[in-house]
Amino acid sequence: GAETPGPGRVSQLVTDFGLRLFRAALGPRGDTNAVLATHGATSVLVALQVATAGRGRRQLEGALGFSIDGEGRGDPSPVW
């Protein structure tokens, strides 16, 4: 199985997802001023990984770019 990433790597993975989410949410609008709670969104999606299996779990892992069971993912899927 995949090795569990260390705390520094987990922090980087969460930050990467937050930045991709922020860019995807604001890209089409072109707004320059916005607030988005990416940590909250990430927390909910990580919690959903615990409660799902199969295709749904793989989709969450792809969107986040990591699995709660260890990285085990290649390039992250587009957020939208």
C-alpha atoms as one frame of an Amber mdcrd trajectory, in Angstrom:
protein
   0.000   0.000   0.000   0.929   3.637  -0.093   3.073   5.032   2.661   1.422
   7.635   4.882   2.902  11.074   4.148   4.494  13.057   6.967   2.831  16.151
   8.484   4.800  18.548   6.272   3.750  16.701   3.127   0.099  16.555   4.244
   0.189  20.307   4.798   1.552  20.808   1.279  -1.102  18.536  -0.257  -3.892
  20.417   1.542  -2.421  23.768   0.479  -2.159  22.601  -3.134  -5.808  21.534
  -3.135  -6.884  24.823  -1.552  -5.076  26.829  -4.217  -6.578  24.733  -7.030
 -10.044  25.153  -5.494  -9.590  28.914  -5.120  -8.406  29.297  -8.721 -11.235
  27.146 -10.055 -13.871  29.021  -8.055 -12.690  32.474  -9.105 -11.279  31.827
 -12.553 -14.463  32.275 -14.580 -15.603  35.304 -12.590 -12.367  37.244 -12.749
 -12.992  38.785  -9.320  -9.994  40.307  -7.619 -11.464  40.389  -4.097 -12.916
  37.246  -2.596 -12.857  35.076   0.490 -13.043  31.305   0.280 -12.631  28.938
   3.242 -10.500  26.341   1.480  -9.559  24.707   4.786 -13.225  24.127   5.562
 -13.897  22.669   2.123 -10.844  20.417   2.427 -11.917  19.234   5.889 -15.357
  18.232   4.625 -13.931  16.364   1.634 -11.401  14.529   3.814 -14.220  13.533
   6.206 -16.210  12.254   3.229 -13.291   9.990   2.296 -13.794   8.216   5.623
 -17.476   7.606   4.873 -17.205   6.527   1.237 -15.828   3.622  -0.748 -15.443
   2.555  -4.344 -15.885   5.047  -7.158 -16.957   7.918  -4.886 -13.876   7.483
  -2.740 -11.621   7.407  -5.800 -13.258  10.603  -7.101 -12.649  12.364  -3.783
  -9.037  11.178  -3.748  -8.592  12.398  -7.315 -10.049  15.825  -6.552  -8.008
  16.252  -3.385  -4.852  14.779  -4.880  -4.331  12.523  -1.873  -5.927   9.706
   0.082  -6.428   9.436   3.829  -4.715   6.053   3.494  -1.550   7.612   2.080
  -0.764   9.639  -1.022  -1.221   6.891  -3.564  -2.476   9.327  -6.214  -0.795
  10.648  -9.314  -1.624  14.055 -10.683  -4.720  15.508  -9.037  -7.917  15.709
 -11.048  -9.283  19.120 -11.984 -11.376  20.504  -9.129 -14.332  21.309 -11.391
